[in-house]
Amino acid sequence: WHHQRRPEILRFWTTLLGKLEPARKDRKWFGDIRKVRILDTQEFDRYTRIRIDLPIEKDFYQKHLLLLPKDQGSGPFPAVVCWTSTTPDFTQPEQWWGKWLAEHGYVVLTSWSFIRNYRDGSSYRENTAGQKLQERFGHWLPMAKMVHDARREAEYLRSLKLVDRNRLGFIGFSLSAKAAVYIAAFAPEFKATVSLDPHIAVNGGTNWFAPWYLDWLRPYPSIPAPQHTVLSMLNSDPSRPGFEHDHHELLALAAPRAFLLIGGRGDCEDCGGDSDDLQSWGYVNRAREVYSLLGVPDRLQFVLTRDGHHANGPEIDRAWQGLFEKWLKPPAAALLK
């Protein structure tokens, strides 16, 4: 695993994504993440809310809420990055998860993917965000840019004295649950990740193919022949169904860090739509082979609920709260360093 298979999988997905970080010539676009703009501050009973803009790129300040625990000791605290989904704005994760986290001793940073809000107000609509990304950085798929943005946010959190740099988590729902899968695989700063209904399978009733995610039909000369597309790499041998590259490989790359997949359709198999269902066990169980090999099978969890495609629900909330409480609080957190 360490010397052969993992490097092979990492090389494959890096080629597919274009790159995992900016090329040397493009690093000029990235400055000091600590140069934030503080817009306003509000006090609540158990936490402080600060609205800030972070310089994700030198000419692009992304909107965030920073939630700081109050009257809960001096820290350092664990911290969780919370991204919103396709419809709400960057503040919504405060109500979904951030309020509970801040009131239970976590620093929280809420935001959204760049495909929702990028330079000059571009977004996934008409793929204007993806076009701007390609114009500036070349072959760098949106999924990989999301990983880099999350790593920039982790860099900022680690600069805060209130934050324990070794206890960072990430949670996302729907759009940002898709981001969470890639963040778990390629952003080792995050020791515990929750992906809430991403529809883990690349194929099926989901839109991983979209230009603002994997853009799998666009020709990229940097992708090997014959077709130079992401789809040609994923579906490597149509005559051998079941041997395609898929997201079980990314879950395996996340090992040995803690990862929780939450599905909203525990009542059916291959339901279609956006939710993970009984079919998703196949992907989790393949990845669990690696977690078991490394002696940490309990760090990969799959919780199937009947709460539907929502950010919250009775079973959903118990699952993500339990994951962070177990792996980002002492003494278990020490095991993930």
CSV table of C-alpha atoms in Angstrom, one decimal:
chain,number,residue,atom,x,y,z
A,1,TRP,CA,0.0,0.0,0.0
A,2,HIS,CA,2.6,2.6,1.1
A,3,HIS,CA,5.2,1.9,-1.6
A,4,GLN,CA,3.2,0.8,-4.6
A,5,ARG,CA,-0.6,1.0,-4.6
A,6,ARG,CA,-1.1,4.3,-2.8
A,7,PRO,CA,1.5,6.2,-5.0
A,8,GLU,CA,-0.2,4.7,-8.1
A,9,ILE,CA,-3.6,6.0,-7.0
A,10,LEU,CA,-2.3,9.4,-6.0
A,11,ARG,CA,-0.5,9.7,-9.4
A,12,PHE,CA,-3.7,8.8,-11.3
A,13,TRP,CA,-6.0,11.3,-9.5
A,14,THR,CA,-3.4,14.0,-9.7
A,15,THR,CA,-3.2,13.5,-13.5
A,16,LEU,CA,-7.0,13.6,-13.7
A,17,LEU,CA,-7.3,16.7,-11.6
A,18,GLY,CA,-4.5,18.5,-13.4
A,19,LYS,CA,-2.7,19.4,-10.2
A,20,LEU,CA,-3.3,19.6,-6.5
A,21,GLU,CA,-1.8,23.0,-6.0
A,22,PRO,CA,-0.8,25.9,-8.2
A,23,ALA,CA,2.1,25.6,-10.6
A,24,ARG,CA,5.3,27.5,-9.7
A,25,LYS,CA,4.5,30.2,-12.1
A,26,ASP,CA,1.0,30.7,-10.6
A,27,ARG,CA,2.1,31.1,-7.0
A,28,LYS,CA,2.3,34.8,-7.6
A,29,TRP,CA,-1.5,34.9,-7.2
A,30,PHE,CA,-1.4,33.7,-3.6
A,31,GLY,CA,-0.2,35.9,-0.7
A,32,ASP,CA,-0.4,36.0,3.0
A,33,ILE,CA,-3.7,34.4,4.1
A,34,ARG,CA,-3.5,36.2,7.5
A,35,LYS,CA,-4.2,39.6,5.9
A,36,VAL,CA,-7.9,39.3,6.5
A,37,ARG,CA,-10.6,42.1,6.4
A,38,ILE,CA,-12.6,42.2,9.6
A,39,LEU,CA,-16.1,43.5,8.7
A,40,ASP,CA,-18.1,43.3,11.9
A,41,THR,CA,-18.4,41.4,15.2
A,42,GLN,CA,-21.4,40.2,17.1
A,43,GLU,CA,-21.6,38.7,20.6
A,44,PHE,CA,-23.8,35.8,21.6
A,45,ASP,CA,-24.1,33.9,24.9
A,46,ARG,CA,-21.6,31.2,24.1
A,47,TYR,CA,-19.7,32.4,21.1
A,48,THR,CA,-18.5,35.5,19.2
A,49,ARG,CA,-19.3,35.8,15.5
A,50,ILE,CA,-16.9,37.8,13.3
A,51,ARG,CA,-17.6,38.4,9.6
A,52,ILE,CA,-14.3,38.4,7.7
A,53,ASP,CA,-13.0,38.3,4.1
A,54,LEU,CA,-10.0,36.0,3.5
A,55,PRO,CA,-7.5,36.6,0.7
A,56,ILE,CA,-7.8,33.2,-1.0
A,57,GLU,CA,-6.1,34.8,-3.9
A,58,LYS,CA,-4.4,38.2,-3.9
A,59,ASP,CA,-7.2,39.7,-5.9
A,60,PHE,CA,-10.0,37.6,-4.5
A,61,TYR,CA,-11.3,37.9,-1.0
A,62,GLN,CA,-13.8,35.2,0.0
A,63,LYS,CA,-16.6,35.7,2.5
A,64,HIS,CA,-16.5,33.9,5.8
A,65,LEU,CA,-17.9,33.8,9.3
A,66,LEU,CA,-15.5,33.1,12.1
A,67,LEU,CA,-17.1,31.7,15.3
A,68,LEU,CA,-15.1,31.8,18.5
A,69,PRO,CA,-16.1,29.9,21.7
A,70,LYS,CA,-16.8,32.2,24.7
A,71,ASP,CA,-16.5,31.5,28.4
A,72,GLN,CA,-15.2,28.0,27.6
A,73,GLY,CA,-11.6,28.3,28.6
A,74,SER,CA,-8.6,29.8,26.8
A,75,GLY,CA,-8.0,27.0,24.3
A,76,PRO,CA,-6.4,26.0,22.1
A,77,PHE,CA,-9.6,24.7,20.6
A,78,PRO,CA,-10.2,22.2,17.8
A,79,ALA,CA,-11.5,24.0,14.6
A,80,VAL,CA,-14.0,23.0,11.9
A,81,VAL,CA,-14.4,24.4,8.4
A,82,CYS,CA,-18.1,24.3,7.4
A,83,TRP,CA,-19.1,24.9,3.8
A,84,THR,CA,-22.6,25.6,2.5
A,85,SER,CA,-24.4,23.8,-0.4
A,86,THR,CA,-25.7,25.0,-3.7
A,87,THR,CA,-28.5,27.3,-2.7
A,88,PRO,CA,-27.8,29.1,0.7
A,89,ASP,CA,-25.1,31.6,1.2
A,90,PHE,CA,-21.9,31.3,3.3
A,91,THR,CA,-23.6,32.1,6.6
A,92,GLN,CA,-26.0,29.1,6.5
A,93,PRO,CA,-23.6,26.6,8.1
A,94,GLU,CA,-23.7,28.6,11.3
A,95,GLN,CA,-27.2,27.4,11.8
A,96,TRP,CA,-26.7,23.8,10.4
A,97,TRP,CA,-23.6,23.0,12.4
A,98,GLY,CA,-21.6,26.0,13.5
A,99,LYS,CA,-23.7,27.2,16.4
A,100,TRP,CA,-23.6,23.8,18.1
A,101,LEU,CA,-19.8,23.5,17.4
A,102,ALA,CA,-19.0,26.9,18.8
A,103,GLU,CA,-21.1,26.3,21.9
A,104,HIS,CA,-19.3,23.1,22.5
A,105,GLY,CA,-15.7,24.4,22.3
A,106,TYR,CA,-14.8,24.5,18.6
A,107,VAL,CA,-13.6,27.4,16.5
A,108,VAL,CA,-15.7,27.5,13.3
A,109,LEU,CA,-15.0,29.0,9.9
A,110,THR,CA,-18.0,29.0,7.6
A,111,SER,CA,-17.7,29.6,3.8
A,112,TRP,CA,-18.7,28.3,0.4
A,113,SER,CA,-17.0,26.8,-2.6
A,114,PHE,CA,-15.5,29.1,-5.2
A,115,ILE,CA,-18.0,27.8,-7.7
A,116,ARG,CA,-20.7,29.6,-5.7
A,117,ASN,CA,-18.7,32.9,-5.4
A,118,TYR,CA,-15.5,33.6,-7.3
A,119,ARG,CA,-13.7,36.5,-8.9
A,120,ASP,CA,-16.0,39.2,-10.3
A,121,GLY,CA,-19.0,37.5,-8.9
A,122,SER,CA,-18.7,34.5,-11.1
A,123,SER,CA,-20.3,31.1,-10.2
A,124,TYR,CA,-21.2,27.7,-11.5
A,125,ARG,CA,-24.0,29.3,-13.5
A,126,GLU,CA,-22.9,29.2,-17.2
A,127,ASN,CA,-19.7,27.8,-15.7
A,128,THR,CA,-18.2,31.3,-15.4
A,129,ALA,CA,-16.2,30.3,-12.3
A,130,GLY,CA,-14.8,27.3,-14.1
A,131,GLN,CA,-13.8,29.4,-17.1
A,132,LYS,CA,-12.0,32.0,-14.9
A,133,LEU,CA,-10.2,29.1,-13.2
A,134,GLN,CA,-9.0,27.6,-16.4
A,135,GLU,CA,-8.1,31.0,-17.9
A,136,ARG,CA,-5.8,31.8,-15.0
A,137,PHE,CA,-4.5,28.3,-14.0
A,138,GLY,CA,-4.9,26.0,-17.0
A,139,HIS,CA,-5.8,22.3,-16.3
A,140,TRP,CA,-6.9,22.5,-12.7
A,141,LEU,CA,-10.3,20.9,-12.2
A,142,PRO,CA,-12.7,22.7,-9.9
A,143,MET,CA,-12.7,19.8,-7.4
A,144,ALA,CA,-8.9,20.3,-6.9
A,145,LYS,CA,-9.3,24.0,-6.6
A,146,MET,CA,-11.8,23.4,-3.8
A,147,VAL,CA,-9.2,21.4,-2.0
A,148,HIS,CA,-6.6,24.1,-2.3
A,149,ASP,CA,-9.1,26.7,-1.0
A,150,ALA,CA,-9.8,24.6,2.0
A,151,ARG,CA,-6.1,24.2,2.7
A,152,ARG,CA,-5.8,28.0,2.6
A,153,GLU,CA,-8.6,28.2,5.2
A,154,ALA,CA,-6.7,25.6,7.3
A,155,GLU,CA,-3.6,27.7,7.0
A,156,TYR,CA,-5.5,30.7,8.3
A,157,LEU,CA,-7.0,28.8,11.2
A,158,ARG,CA,-3.6,27.4,12.2
A,159,SER,CA,-2.3,31.0,12.4
A,160,LEU,CA,-4.8,31.7,15.3
A,161,LYS,CA,-3.5,31.2,18.8
A,162,LEU,CA,-7.0,30.0,19.8
A,163,VAL,CA,-6.7,27.0,17.4
A,164,ASP,CA,-5.0,23.7,18.0
A,165,ARG,CA,-3.3,23.2,14.6
A,166,ASN,CA,-3.4,19.4,15.0
A,167,ARG,CA,-7.2,19.2,15.5
A,168,LEU,CA,-8.9,20.5,12.3
A,169,GLY,CA,-12.1,19.1,10.8
A,170,PHE,CA,-14.2,19.8,7.7
A,171,ILE,CA,-17.9,19.2,7.1
A,172,GLY,CA,-20.0,19.8,4.0
A,173,PHE,CA,-23.4,19.0,2.6
A,174,SER,CA,-24.4,18.2,-1.0
A,175,LEU,CA,-22.1,20.4,-3.1
A,176,SER,CA,-19.7,20.8,-0.3
A,177,ALA,CA,-20.0,17.1,0.6
A,178,LYS,CA,-18.5,16.4,-2.8
A,179,ALA,CA,-15.7,18.8,-1.9
A,180,ALA,CA,-15.3,17.0,1.4
A,181,VAL,CA,-14.5,13.7,-0.4
A,182,TYR,CA,-11.5,15.4,-2.2
A,183,ILE,CA,-10.5,17.4,0.9
A,184,ALA,CA,-10.3,14.2,2.9
A,185,ALA,CA,-8.0,12.6,0.3
A,186,PHE,CA,-5.7,15.5,-0.5
A,187,ALA,CA,-5.7,17.9,2.5
A,188,PRO,CA,-3.9,16.1,5.3
A,189,GLU,CA,-4.3,19.1,7.6
A,190,PHE,CA,-7.9,18.0,8.2
A,191,LYS,CA,-7.9,15.1,10.7
A,192,ALA,CA,-11.6,14.4,10.6
A,193,THR,CA,-14.0,15.0,7.7
A,194,VAL,CA,-17.8,14.7,7.3
A,195,SER,CA,-19.3,14.3,3.9
A,196,LEU,CA,-23.1,14.6,4.1
A,197,ASP,CA,-24.9,13.1,1.1
A,198,PRO,CA,-22.4,13.7,-1.7
A,199,HIS,CA,-23.6,10.6,-3.7
A,200,ILE,CA,-20.2,8.9,-3.4
A,201,ALA,CA,-20.4,7.0,-6.7
A,202,VAL,CA,-19.2,9.0,-9.7
A,203,ASN,CA,-22.0,7.6,-11.9
A,204,GLY,CA,-25.7,7.4,-11.3
A,205,GLY,CA,-28.3,10.0,-10.4
A,206,THR,CA,-25.8,12.8,-9.6
A,207,ASN,CA,-23.8,15.4,-11.5
A,208,TRP,CA,-20.1,14.7,-10.8
A,209,PHE,CA,-19.7,15.1,-14.6
A,210,ALA,CA,-20.6,18.8,-14.6
A,211,PRO,CA,-18.1,21.4,-15.7
A,212,TRP,CA,-18.0,22.9,-12.3
A,213,TYR,CA,-17.0,19.5,-10.7
A,214,LEU,CA,-15.0,17.0,-12.8
A,215,ASP,CA,-15.7,18.5,-16.2
A,216,TRP,CA,-15.3,15.0,-17.6
A,217,LEU,CA,-16.0,15.7,-21.4
A,218,ARG,CA,-13.7,18.7,-21.9
A,219,PRO,CA,-10.5,17.7,-23.8
A,220,TYR,CA,-7.3,18.3,-21.8
A,221,PRO,CA,-4.0,17.7,-23.6
A,222,SER,CA,-2.3,16.9,-20.3
A,223,ILE,CA,-4.5,13.8,-19.9
A,224,PRO,CA,-3.0,10.7,-21.7
A,225,ALA,CA,-4.3,9.5,-25.0
A,226,PRO,CA,-6.5,8.2,-26.6
A,227,GLN,CA,-9.2,10.7,-25.7
A,228,HIS,CA,-7.6,13.2,-23.4
A,229,THR,CA,-10.8,13.5,-21.2
A,230,VAL,CA,-11.5,12.8,-17.5
A,231,LEU,CA,-14.2,10.3,-18.6
A,232,SER,CA,-11.6,8.3,-20.6
A,233,MET,CA,-9.5,7.9,-17.4
A,234,LEU,CA,-12.4,7.1,-15.1
A,235,ASN,CA,-13.9,4.4,-17.4
A,236,SER,CA,-10.6,2.8,-18.1
A,237,ASP,CA,-11.8,-0.5,-19.6
A,238,PRO,CA,-15.5,-0.7,-20.5
A,239,SER,CA,-15.2,-4.4,-21.2
A,240,ARG,CA,-14.5,-5.0,-17.4
A,241,PRO,CA,-17.4,-3.4,-15.6
A,242,GLY,CA,-16.8,-2.9,-11.9
A,243,PHE,CA,-13.1,-2.1,-12.4
A,244,GLU,CA,-13.5,1.6,-13.1
A,245,HIS,CA,-11.7,4.2,-11.1
A,246,ASP,CA,-14.1,5.7,-8.6
A,247,HIS,CA,-14.3,7.4,-5.2
A,248,HIS,CA,-13.5,4.3,-3.2
A,249,GLU,CA,-9.9,5.2,-4.2
A,250,LEU,CA,-10.2,8.7,-2.7
A,251,LEU,CA,-11.7,7.3,0.6
A,252,ALA,CA,-8.7,5.0,0.7
A,253,LEU,CA,-6.3,7.9,0.2
A,254,ALA,CA,-7.9,9.5,3.3
A,255,ALA,CA,-6.7,6.7,5.5
A,256,PRO,CA,-5.7,6.7,8.3
A,257,ARG,CA,-7.6,10.0,9.0
A,258,ALA,CA,-11.2,9.9,10.3
A,259,PHE,CA,-13.9,10.1,7.6
A,260,LEU,CA,-17.7,9.9,8.0
A,261,LEU,CA,-20.0,9.5,5.1
A,262,ILE,CA,-23.7,10.2,5.9
A,263,GLY,CA,-26.4,9.0,3.5
A,264,GLY,CA,-30.0,10.3,3.5
A,265,ARG,CA,-31.7,7.2,1.8
A,266,GLY,CA,-31.2,4.2,4.1
A,267,ASP,CA,-34.5,2.8,2.8
A,268,CYS,CA,-33.5,1.7,-0.7
A,269,GLU,CA,-30.7,0.7,-3.0
A,270,ASP,CA,-29.8,2.6,-6.2
A,271,CYS,CA,-32.5,5.1,-5.5
A,272,GLY,CA,-31.3,7.7,-7.9
A,273,GLY,CA,-31.2,11.4,-7.0
A,274,ASP,CA,-28.7,13.1,-4.8
A,275,SER,CA,-28.5,10.9,-1.7
A,276,ASP,CA,-26.2,8.1,-0.7
A,277,ASP,CA,-28.1,4.9,-0.2
A,278,LEU,CA,-27.5,1.2,0.4
A,279,GLN,CA,-25.5,1.0,-2.8
A,280,SER,CA,-22.8,3.2,-1.3
A,281,TRP,CA,-21.7,0.4,1.0
A,282,GLY,CA,-19.8,-1.0,-1.9
A,283,TYR,CA,-17.5,2.0,-2.0
A,284,VAL,CA,-17.1,2.3,1.7
A,285,ASN,CA,-16.3,-1.4,2.1
A,286,ARG,CA,-13.5,-1.3,-0.6
A,287,ALA,CA,-11.9,1.7,1.2
A,288,ARG,CA,-12.3,-0.1,4.5
A,289,GLU,CA,-9.9,-2.7,3.3
A,290,VAL,CA,-7.2,-0.1,3.5
A,291,TYR,CA,-8.3,1.3,6.8
A,292,SER,CA,-8.2,-2.3,8.2
A,293,LEU,CA,-4.8,-2.9,6.7
A,294,LEU,CA,-3.6,0.1,8.6
A,295,GLY,CA,-5.2,-1.1,11.8
A,296,VAL,CA,-7.8,1.7,12.1
A,297,PRO,CA,-11.1,0.4,10.6
A,298,ASP,CA,-13.1,2.4,13.1
A,299,ARG,CA,-11.9,5.7,11.6
A,300,LEU,CA,-14.0,5.1,8.4
A,301,GLN,CA,-17.7,5.3,9.1
A,302,PHE,CA,-20.9,5.2,7.0
A,303,VAL,CA,-24.1,6.2,8.6
A,304,LEU,CA,-27.3,5.6,6.6
A,305,THR,CA,-30.3,7.6,7.7
A,306,ARG,CA,-33.8,8.2,6.5
A,307,ASP,CA,-33.5,11.9,7.1
A,308,GLY,CA,-33.4,12.6,3.3
A,309,HIS,CA,-31.2,15.0,1.4
A,310,HIS,CA,-30.8,17.6,4.2
A,311,ALA,CA,-28.0,19.1,6.2
A,312,ASN,CA,-29.8,18.2,9.5
A,313,GLY,CA,-32.0,15.6,11.0
A,314,PRO,CA,-32.1,13.5,14.1
A,315,GLU,CA,-29.8,10.7,12.9
A,316,ILE,CA,-27.7,13.1,10.8
A,317,ASP,CA,-26.9,15.4,13.8
A,318,ARG,CA,-26.0,12.5,16.1
A,319,ALA,CA,-23.6,11.2,13.5
A,320,TRP,CA,-21.6,14.3,12.7
A,321,GLN,CA,-21.5,15.5,16.3
A,322,GLY,CA,-20.3,12.1,17.4
A,323,LEU,CA,-17.5,12.0,14.8
A,324,PHE,CA,-16.1,15.4,15.8
A,325,GLU,CA,-16.5,14.8,19.6
A,326,LYS,CA,-14.6,11.5,19.2
A,327,TRP,CA,-11.8,12.5,16.9
A,328,LEU,CA,-11.2,16.2,17.6
A,329,LYS,CA,-11.4,16.1,21.4
A,330,PRO,CA,-8.7,14.5,23.7
A,331,PRO,CA,-7.6,11.8,24.1
A,332,ALA,CA,-8.5,10.3,20.7
A,333,ALA,CA,-7.4,13.4,18.8
A,334,ALA,CA,-3.8,12.6,19.8
A,335,LEU,CA,-4.0,9.4,17.7
A,336,LEU,CA,-4.6,11.4,14.5
A,337,LYS,CA,-1.5,13.6,14.6
